[in-house]
Amino acid sequence: MGPLLDEIAIFLAAAVIAVPIAQRLGLGSVLGYLAAGVIIGPWALGLIGDVEQVLHIAEFGVVLLLFIIGLEMQPRRLWALRKTIIGLGGMQVGLSAAALALAASLVLEMPPVPAIVAGLALALSSTAFALQLLAERGELTARHGRSAFAILLFQDLAVIPILALLPLLTAGSESVSFLGALWETVKIALVLAAMVVGGHYLLRPIFRLVAATRMHEIFTAMTLLIVVGTAVVMEATGISVALGAFVAGVLLADSEYRHELEANIEPFKDLLIGLFFIAVGMSINLGLIAAQPLFLLALTAGLIGVKATILFVLGRRHGLSWPAARGLAAYLPQGGEFAFVILSTAVAGGLFVQAEADLLVATVTLSMVITPLFVKLVAYYNTWRMPKSEPAFETPEAAEHPVFIAGFGRVGQIVARLLRAKHVGFTALEINADQVDFVRKYGNKVYYGDASRLDLLRAAGIEQARLFVLAIGNREASLRTARTVREHYPDIQLIARARNRKHAYELMDLGVTVLQRETFLSSLELAGDALKALGFKPDEIKRAKTLFRAHDEKRLFEHYHAADDETRYAKLVMEAAQELEEQFERDAAEHAGE
């Protein structure tokens, strides 16, 4: 127990020290984990000597990680992304594999079959690396982030046929006969088919029985048993344990227990990813790098250059902007964790000698190390290429529209749609240039400008307006615009969107008396849905909503004068809550027996 505890303490200490330093230097957590692995590994301090043991532990981390990724791949989600996954992902894997296979044949002088396997292995990117980097920079939901995720999904799926084909590709070698290779392929297909059928018909009933115990720790144990049990079966049949866990996750992705499964494993997720990165850092063969530094750097630069170029071109062809296409190329040019699996399987099948595999593994590892720096470089370039200043405000054409709409986000667009349906003309102003470009694509006529600027309002013909709709989400900008309109055009009716009660009172200070709190009505409707789900009658729900709304809006205006007195305001709020309960009790008594 002593040596194991020592190693755990070393891992934790390395992560706790290296990652914050890397974050402080702006390098990101991934490089921090890699550096920690290099430092404690056998080529530096040598605190952990048995790299093989660490790689086994790290492999279990990747197993759990891929199980989580599988859980996130619901069939509906895959179907919605089918064009991007198959089109963009398929083209990326196919073109990258072909280009890299040709490079392996020319540069490393590999025969055709090993070159093809090397090209397929190197074409796959690291799901763990890319998703972690995208999440750290908050770009998972950006267009290049969604495209990257779709490509990674295709790559994860492509591993299945690649691993299935490997035995056939090795059939010509001395160590594997054609019949043996055919049997291995059939065995993989049978095992995966058994997993699909067994998972579909057995897993849900089993989880239902476990859930009936209402013991959280047993459910967690069952979750881990599914992953570990799948890994055991996969290892016994010679299939990648990571692939098996991934398939198990996909089988459970659409089950009613999916969220519970994710919640059980989520606490381990970041630590397991970190462990994987530390293991990668420890496995970096500094001796090999020191022996052939220029050659390895050239191979790594070639790998990143080929894949980044293909990703950039495909991104542009699929409609990504120049910055988004550069972002896509920056996140996915590295080799991935599945390359280790494919290359080790190829070595076992006699396709590669160990020295060739070591060279490719070192190239993949170095590409992982360089990727975070490449991402920062591309981000810096994109920022440098952006306009140094905001575009000049547009001057709307002066028109005799009866309505002005300030702010064309979620709220302003709904108001505009209703006015357009009733053939009511309006002039819309929005200060976010990206939002203006976006809504114009859908036929909306909206102008880029600051609605609090008096000269802009006059140029747009505000003198002819009868109504000013204040739909700006930013509180300061909303108050600034309301002040301008109230001071210079007091006869124009002003109705406003308020973010909350405090914002409503600030608008009241400026003379705005017609306003709607943006979440109040939707929250009230949601409360009604809750009562309906609990079995309350429709008439009772309608009365409750009407009574609550009338009471709340009345108190909103009555409490306005006490809003600045925190003690008095708190007392009034508590009195109002008590009063509301009494009103509901009286209402229930009046309608008893209905």
PDB file of N, CA and C in Angstrom, residues 182-255:
ATOM      1  N   LEU A 182      -9.378 -13.295 -41.046  1.00  0.00           N
ATOM      2  CA  LEU A 182     -10.818 -13.281 -41.286  1.00  0.00           C
ATOM      3  C   LEU A 182     -11.578 -13.620 -40.012  1.00  0.00           C
ATOM      4  N   TRP A 183     -11.069 -14.594 -39.253  1.00  0.00           N
ATOM      5  CA  TRP A 183     -11.714 -14.978 -38.004  1.00  0.00           C
ATOM      6  C   TRP A 183     -11.682 -13.826 -37.000  1.00  0.00           C
ATOM      7  N   GLU A 184     -10.544 -13.110 -36.924  1.00  0.00           N
ATOM      8  CA  GLU A 184     -10.452 -11.978 -36.008  1.00  0.00           C
ATOM      9  C   GLU A 184     -11.494 -10.911 -36.362  1.00  0.00           C
ATOM     10  N   THR A 185     -11.667 -10.645 -37.650  1.00  0.00           N
ATOM     11  CA  THR A 185     -12.641  -9.645 -38.084  1.00  0.00           C
ATOM     12  C   THR A 185     -14.055 -10.081 -37.740  1.00  0.00           C
ATOM     13  N   VAL A 186     -14.353 -11.363 -38.024  1.00  0.00           N
ATOM     14  CA  VAL A 186     -15.690 -11.885 -37.701  1.00  0.00           C
ATOM     15  C   VAL A 186     -15.927 -11.835 -36.197  1.00  0.00           C
ATOM     16  N   LYS A 187     -14.873 -12.163 -35.421  1.00  0.00           N
ATOM     17  CA  LYS A 187     -15.012 -12.160 -33.958  1.00  0.00           C
ATOM     18  C   LYS A 187     -15.343 -10.755 -33.447  1.00  0.00           C
ATOM     19  N   ILE A 188     -14.654  -9.744 -33.993  1.00  0.00           N
ATOM     20  CA  ILE A 188     -14.936  -8.361 -33.583  1.00  0.00           C
ATOM     21  C   ILE A 188     -16.385  -8.007 -33.902  1.00  0.00           C
ATOM     22  N   ALA A 189     -16.832  -8.375 -35.110  1.00  0.00           N
ATOM     23  CA  ALA A 189     -18.206  -8.071 -35.511  1.00  0.00           C
ATOM     24  C   ALA A 189     -19.215  -8.770 -34.593  1.00  0.00           C
ATOM     25  N   LEU A 190     -18.949 -10.040 -34.250  1.00  0.00           N
ATOM     26  CA  LEU A 190     -19.860 -10.790 -33.386  1.00  0.00           C
ATOM     27  C   LEU A 190     -19.911 -10.201 -31.976  1.00  0.00           C
ATOM     28  N   VAL A 191     -18.744  -9.854 -31.440  1.00  0.00           N
ATOM     29  CA  VAL A 191     -18.706  -9.285 -30.092  1.00  0.00           C
ATOM     30  C   VAL A 191     -19.462  -7.961 -30.042  1.00  0.00           C
ATOM     31  N   LEU A 192     -19.227  -7.108 -31.037  1.00  0.00           N
ATOM     32  CA  LEU A 192     -19.921  -5.812 -31.063  1.00  0.00           C
ATOM     33  C   LEU A 192     -21.425  -6.004 -31.246  1.00  0.00           C
ATOM     34  N   ALA A 193     -21.810  -6.968 -32.090  1.00  0.00           N
ATOM     35  CA  ALA A 193     -23.239  -7.246 -32.282  1.00  0.00           C
ATOM     36  C   ALA A 193     -23.862  -7.752 -30.985  1.00  0.00           C
ATOM     37  N   ALA A 194     -23.141  -8.632 -30.275  1.00  0.00           N
ATOM     38  CA  ALA A 194     -23.638  -9.140 -28.991  1.00  0.00           C
ATOM     39  C   ALA A 194     -23.777  -8.000 -27.984  1.00  0.00           C
ATOM     40  N   MET A 195     -22.821  -7.068 -27.998  1.00  0.00           N
ATOM     41  CA  MET A 195     -22.914  -5.918 -27.096  1.00  0.00           C
ATOM     42  C   MET A 195     -24.153  -5.091 -27.382  1.00  0.00           C
ATOM     43  N   VAL A 196     -24.410  -4.858 -28.664  1.00  0.00           N
ATOM     44  CA  VAL A 196     -25.565  -4.044 -29.043  1.00  0.00           C
ATOM     45  C   VAL A 196     -26.866  -4.719 -28.617  1.00  0.00           C
ATOM     46  N   VAL A 197     -26.999  -5.998 -28.953  1.00  0.00           N
ATOM     47  CA  VAL A 197     -28.234  -6.728 -28.618  1.00  0.00           C
ATOM     48  C   VAL A 197     -28.379  -6.869 -27.101  1.00  0.00           C
ATOM     49  N   GLY A 198     -27.298  -7.317 -26.441  1.00  0.00           N
ATOM     50  CA  GLY A 198     -27.358  -7.486 -24.991  1.00  0.00           C
ATOM     51  C   GLY A 198     -27.584  -6.175 -24.267  1.00  0.00           C
ATOM     52  N   GLY A 199     -26.909  -5.125 -24.731  1.00  0.00           N
ATOM     53  CA  GLY A 199     -27.086  -3.830 -24.098  1.00  0.00           C
ATOM     54  C   GLY A 199     -28.492  -3.309 -24.235  1.00  0.00           C
ATOM     55  N   HIS A 200     -29.092  -3.534 -25.404  1.00  0.00           N
ATOM     56  CA  HIS A 200     -30.449  -3.024 -25.643  1.00  0.00           C
ATOM     57  C   HIS A 200     -31.482  -3.739 -24.778  1.00  0.00           C
ATOM     58  N   TYR A 201     -31.332  -5.045 -24.618  1.00  0.00           N
ATOM     59  CA  TYR A 201     -32.365  -5.814 -23.928  1.00  0.00           C
ATOM     60  C   TYR A 201     -32.063  -6.085 -22.450  1.00  0.00           C
ATOM     61  N   LEU A 202     -30.795  -5.972 -22.036  1.00  0.00           N
ATOM     62  CA  LEU A 202     -30.451  -6.334 -20.667  1.00  0.00           C
ATOM     63  C   LEU A 202     -30.141  -5.141 -19.763  1.00  0.00           C
ATOM     64  N   LEU A 203     -29.486  -4.117 -20.299  1.00  0.00           N
ATOM     65  CA  LEU A 203     -29.001  -3.034 -19.440  1.00  0.00           C
ATOM     66  C   LEU A 203     -30.125  -2.276 -18.745  1.00  0.00           C
ATOM     67  N   ARG A 204     -31.167  -1.929 -19.465  1.00  0.00           N
ATOM     68  CA  ARG A 204     -32.256  -1.161 -18.845  1.00  0.00           C
ATOM     69  C   ARG A 204     -32.949  -1.934 -17.720  1.00  0.00           C
ATOM     70  N   PRO A 205     -33.319  -3.213 -17.930  1.00  0.00           N
ATOM     71  CA  PRO A 205     -33.918  -3.960 -16.803  1.00  0.00           C
ATOM     72  C   PRO A 205     -32.984  -4.060 -15.600  1.00  0.00           C
ATOM     73  N   ILE A 206     -31.683  -4.237 -15.873  1.00  0.00           N
ATOM     74  CA  ILE A 206     -30.729  -4.334 -14.763  1.00  0.00           C
ATOM     75  C   ILE A 206     -30.672  -3.012 -14.007  1.00  0.00           C
ATOM     76  N   PHE A 207     -30.564  -1.909 -14.732  1.00  0.00           N
ATOM     77  CA  PHE A 207     -30.515  -0.600 -14.075  1.00  0.00           C
ATOM     78  C   PHE A 207     -31.823  -0.302 -13.339  1.00  0.00           C
ATOM     79  N   ARG A 208     -32.935  -0.803 -13.867  1.00  0.00           N
ATOM     80  CA  ARG A 208     -34.220  -0.586 -13.191  1.00  0.00           C
ATOM     81  C   ARG A 208     -34.223  -1.291 -11.833  1.00  0.00           C
ATOM     82  N   LEU A 209     -33.677  -2.495 -11.777  1.00  0.00           N
ATOM     83  CA  LEU A 209     -33.596  -3.229 -10.509  1.00  0.00           C
ATOM     84  C   LEU A 209     -32.667  -2.533  -9.521  1.00  0.00           C
ATOM     85  N   VAL A 210     -31.524  -2.049 -10.035  1.00  0.00           N
ATOM     86  CA  VAL A 210     -30.570  -1.361  -9.163  1.00  0.00           C
ATOM     87  C   VAL A 210     -31.154  -0.055  -8.656  1.00  0.00           C
ATOM     88  N   ALA A 211     -31.842   0.689  -9.548  1.00  0.00           N
ATOM     89  CA  ALA A 211     -32.440   1.964  -9.144  1.00  0.00           C
ATOM     90  C   ALA A 211     -33.511   1.762  -8.078  1.00  0.00           C
ATOM     91  N   ALA A 212     -34.174   0.599  -8.111  1.00  0.00           N
ATOM     92  CA  ALA A 212     -35.227   0.327  -7.127  1.00  0.00           C
ATOM     93  C   ALA A 212     -34.677   0.219  -5.708  1.00  0.00           C
ATOM     94  N   THR A 213     -33.381  -0.039  -5.558  1.00  0.00           N
ATOM     95  CA  THR A 213     -32.790  -0.108  -4.218  1.00  0.00           C
ATOM     96  C   THR A 213     -32.682   1.267  -3.573  1.00  0.00           C
ATOM     97  N   ARG A 214     -32.725   2.335  -4.397  1.00  0.00           N
ATOM     98  CA  ARG A 214     -32.616   3.722  -3.916  1.00  0.00           C
ATOM     99  C   ARG A 214     -31.318   3.957  -3.148  1.00  0.00           C
ATOM    100  N   MET A 215     -30.290   3.212  -3.504  1.00  0.00           N
ATOM    101  CA  MET A 215     -28.968   3.373  -2.881  1.00  0.00           C
ATOM    102  C   MET A 215     -28.018   3.934  -3.934  1.00  0.00           C
ATOM    103  N   HIS A 216     -27.635   5.190  -3.757  1.00  0.00           N
ATOM    104  CA  HIS A 216     -26.830   5.885  -4.758  1.00  0.00           C
ATOM    105  C   HIS A 216     -25.499   5.186  -4.991  1.00  0.00           C
ATOM    106  N   GLU A 217     -24.881   4.686  -3.916  1.00  0.00           N
ATOM    107  CA  GLU A 217     -23.568   4.077  -4.076  1.00  0.00           C
ATOM    108  C   GLU A 217     -23.637   2.787  -4.880  1.00  0.00           C
ATOM    109  N   ILE A 218     -24.768   2.059  -4.788  1.00  0.00           N
ATOM    110  CA  ILE A 218     -24.932   0.832  -5.570  1.00  0.00           C
ATOM    111  C   ILE A 218     -25.101   1.177  -7.047  1.00  0.00           C
ATOM    112  N   PHE A 219     -25.830   2.259  -7.328  1.00  0.00           N
ATOM    113  CA  PHE A 219     -26.000   2.680  -8.716  1.00  0.00           C
ATOM    114  C   PHE A 219     -24.652   3.087  -9.313  1.00  0.00           C
ATOM    115  N   THR A 220     -23.845   3.808  -8.512  1.00  0.00           N
ATOM    116  CA  THR A 220     -22.513   4.189  -8.974  1.00  0.00           C
ATOM    117  C   THR A 220     -21.655   2.954  -9.228  1.00  0.00           C
ATOM    118  N   ALA A 221     -21.750   1.979  -8.306  1.00  0.00           N
ATOM    119  CA  ALA A 221     -20.997   0.738  -8.476  1.00  0.00           C
ATOM    120  C   ALA A 221     -21.442   0.004  -9.740  1.00  0.00           C
ATOM    121  N   MET A 222     -22.744   0.035 -10.023  1.00  0.00           N
ATOM    122  CA  MET A 222     -23.257  -0.623 -11.229  1.00  0.00           C
ATOM    123  C   MET A 222     -22.736   0.072 -12.481  1.00  0.00           C
ATOM    124  N   THR A 223     -22.662   1.387 -12.435  1.00  0.00           N
ATOM    125  CA  THR A 223     -22.136   2.141 -13.568  1.00  0.00           C
ATOM    126  C   THR A 223     -20.697   1.735 -13.857  1.00  0.00           C
ATOM    127  N   LEU A 224     -19.879   1.715 -12.811  1.00  0.00           N
ATOM    128  CA  LEU A 224     -18.480   1.323 -12.980  1.00  0.00           C
ATOM    129  C   LEU A 224     -18.356  -0.137 -13.416  1.00  0.00           C
ATOM    130  N   LEU A 225     -19.257  -0.993 -12.922  1.00  0.00           N
ATOM    131  CA  LEU A 225     -19.229  -2.404 -13.308  1.00  0.00           C
ATOM    132  C   LEU A 225     -19.496  -2.568 -14.791  1.00  0.00           C
ATOM    133  N   ILE A 226     -20.426  -1.779 -15.332  1.00  0.00           N
ATOM    134  CA  ILE A 226     -20.711  -1.843 -16.767  1.00  0.00           C
ATOM    135  C   ILE A 226     -19.460  -1.505 -17.568  1.00  0.00           C
ATOM    136  N   VAL A 227     -18.774  -0.430 -17.145  1.00  0.00           N
ATOM    137  CA  VAL A 227     -17.578   0.011 -17.875  1.00  0.00           C
ATOM    138  C   VAL A 227     -16.462  -1.026 -17.738  1.00  0.00           C
ATOM    139  N   VAL A 228     -16.187  -1.428 -16.486  1.00  0.00           N
ATOM    140  CA  VAL A 228     -15.093  -2.382 -16.254  1.00  0.00           C
ATOM    141  C   VAL A 228     -15.419  -3.733 -16.879  1.00  0.00           C
ATOM    142  N   GLY A 229     -16.663  -4.179 -16.741  1.00  0.00           N
ATOM    143  CA  GLY A 229     -17.057  -5.462 -17.324  1.00  0.00           C
ATOM    144  C   GLY A 229     -16.916  -5.456 -18.835  1.00  0.00           C
ATOM    145  N   THR A 230     -17.319  -4.354 -19.455  1.00  0.00           N
ATOM    146  CA  THR A 230     -17.145  -4.232 -20.906  1.00  0.00           C
ATOM    147  C   THR A 230     -15.671  -4.295 -21.270  1.00  0.00           C
ATOM    148  N   ALA A 231     -14.847  -3.595 -20.475  1.00  0.00           N
ATOM    149  CA  ALA A 231     -13.404  -3.596 -20.740  1.00  0.00           C
ATOM    150  C   ALA A 231     -12.823  -4.998 -20.640  1.00  0.00           C
ATOM    151  N   VAL A 232     -13.269  -5.754 -19.638  1.00  0.00           N
ATOM    152  CA  VAL A 232     -12.772  -7.130 -19.459  1.00  0.00           C
ATOM    153  C   VAL A 232     -13.124  -7.986 -20.666  1.00  0.00           C
ATOM    154  N   VAL A 233     -14.379  -7.882 -21.122  1.00  0.00           N
ATOM    155  CA  VAL A 233     -14.811  -8.671 -22.280  1.00  0.00           C
ATOM    156  C   VAL A 233     -14.033  -8.281 -23.518  1.00  0.00           C
ATOM    157  N   MET A 234     -13.862  -6.965 -23.718  1.00  0.00           N
ATOM    158  CA  MET A 234     -13.129  -6.490 -24.898  1.00  0.00           C
ATOM    159  C   MET A 234     -11.679  -6.969 -24.879  1.00  0.00           C
ATOM    160  N   GLU A 235     -11.044  -6.898 -23.705  1.00  0.00           N
ATOM    161  CA  GLU A 235      -9.648  -7.310 -23.596  1.00  0.00           C
ATOM    162  C   GLU A 235      -9.497  -8.802 -23.839  1.00  0.00           C
ATOM    163  N   ALA A 236     -10.471  -9.574 -23.349  1.00  0.00           N
ATOM    164  CA  ALA A 236     -10.412 -11.023 -23.530  1.00  0.00           C
ATOM    165  C   ALA A 236     -10.553 -11.423 -24.993  1.00  0.00           C
ATOM    166  N   THR A 237     -11.262 -10.616 -25.768  1.00  0.00           N
ATOM    167  CA  THR A 237     -11.470 -10.933 -27.187  1.00  0.00           C
ATOM    168  C   THR A 237     -10.498 -10.178 -28.095  1.00  0.00           C
ATOM    169  N   GLY A 238      -9.577  -9.431 -27.494  1.00  0.00           N
ATOM    170  CA  GLY A 238      -8.560  -8.755 -28.286  1.00  0.00           C
ATOM    171  C   GLY A 238      -8.994  -7.459 -28.915  1.00  0.00           C
ATOM    172  N   ILE A 239     -10.086  -6.869 -28.426  1.00  0.00           N
ATOM    173  CA  ILE A 239     -10.592  -5.606 -28.970  1.00  0.00           C
ATOM    174  C   ILE A 239     -10.209  -4.484 -28.010  1.00  0.00           C
ATOM    175  N   SER A 240     -10.052  -3.280 -28.534  1.00  0.00           N
ATOM    176  CA  SER A 240      -9.701  -2.134 -27.707  1.00  0.00           C
ATOM    177  C   SER A 240     -10.722  -1.936 -26.592  1.00  0.00           C
ATOM    178  N   VAL A 241     -10.228  -1.863 -25.358  1.00  0.00           N
ATOM    179  CA  VAL A 241     -11.137  -1.659 -24.233  1.00  0.00           C
ATOM    180  C   VAL A 241     -11.773  -0.273 -24.299  1.00  0.00           C
ATOM    181  N   ALA A 242     -11.043   0.709 -24.808  1.00  0.00           N
ATOM    182  CA  ALA A 242     -11.603   2.049 -24.949  1.00  0.00           C
ATOM    183  C   ALA A 242     -12.768   2.045 -25.931  1.00  0.00           C
ATOM    184  N   LEU A 243     -12.605   1.293 -27.024  1.00  0.00           N
ATOM    185  CA  LEU A 243     -13.678   1.181 -28.007  1.00  0.00           C
ATOM    186  C   LEU A 243     -14.904   0.521 -27.394  1.00  0.00           C
ATOM    187  N   GLY A 244     -14.691  -0.510 -26.586  1.00  0.00           N
ATOM    188  CA  GLY A 244     -15.816  -1.180 -25.942  1.00  0.00           C
ATOM    189  C   GLY A 244     -16.577  -0.254 -25.012  1.00  0.00           C
ATOM    190  N   ALA A 245     -15.852   0.538 -24.227  1.00  0.00           N
ATOM    191  CA  ALA A 245     -16.508   1.482 -23.328  1.00  0.00           C
ATOM    192  C   ALA A 245     -17.282   2.528 -24.117  1.00  0.00           C
ATOM    193  N   PHE A 246     -16.720   2.948 -25.229  1.00  0.00           N
ATOM    194  CA  PHE A 246     -17.401   3.925 -26.069  1.00  0.00           C
ATOM    195  C   PHE A 246     -18.725   3.365 -26.587  1.00  0.00           C
ATOM    196  N   VAL A 247     -18.703   2.133 -27.075  1.00  0.00           N
ATOM    197  CA  VAL A 247     -19.929   1.492 -27.570  1.00  0.00           C
ATOM    198  C   VAL A 247     -20.945   1.333 -26.439  1.00  0.00           C
ATOM    199  N   ALA A 248     -20.467   0.963 -25.245  1.00  0.00           N
ATOM    200  CA  ALA A 248     -21.375   0.834 -24.097  1.00  0.00           C
ATOM    201  C   ALA A 248     -22.041   2.166 -23.783  1.00  0.00           C
ATOM    202  N   GLY A 249     -21.282   3.245 -23.854  1.00  0.00           N
ATOM    203  CA  GLY A 249     -21.862   4.563 -23.614  1.00  0.00           C
ATOM    204  C   GLY A 249     -22.925   4.908 -24.634  1.00  0.00           C
ATOM    205  N   VAL A 250     -22.653   4.606 -25.914  1.00  0.00           N
ATOM    206  CA  VAL A 250     -23.631   4.895 -26.966  1.00  0.00           C
ATOM    207  C   VAL A 250     -24.917   4.110 -26.740  1.00  0.00           C
ATOM    208  N   LEU A 251     -24.796   2.859 -26.289  1.00  0.00           N
ATOM    209  CA  LEU A 251     -25.983   2.034 -26.045  1.00  0.00           C
ATOM    210  C   LEU A 251     -26.874   2.624 -24.959  1.00  0.00           C
ATOM    211  N   LEU A 252     -26.246   3.337 -24.013  1.00  0.00           N
ATOM    212  CA  LEU A 252     -27.010   3.914 -22.901  1.00  0.00           C
ATOM    213  C   LEU A 252     -27.331   5.396 -23.106  1.00  0.00           C
ATOM    214  N   ALA A 253     -26.922   5.931 -24.254  1.00  0.00           N
ATOM    215  CA  ALA A 253     -27.063   7.372 -24.468  1.00  0.00           C
ATOM    216  C   ALA A 253     -28.514   7.816 -24.513  1.00  0.00           C
ATOM    217  N   ASP A 254     -29.410   6.948 -24.941  1.00  0.00           N
ATOM    218  CA  ASP A 254     -30.816   7.338 -25.073  1.00  0.00           C
ATOM    219  C   ASP A 254     -31.695   6.728 -23.990  1.00  0.00           C
ATOM    220  N   SER A 255     -31.075   6.194 -22.936  1.00  0.00           N
ATOM    221  CA  SER A 255     -31.866   5.573 -21.875  1.00  0.00           C
ATOM    222  C   SER A 255     -32.287   6.600 -20.848  1.00  0.00           C
TER     223      SER A 255
END
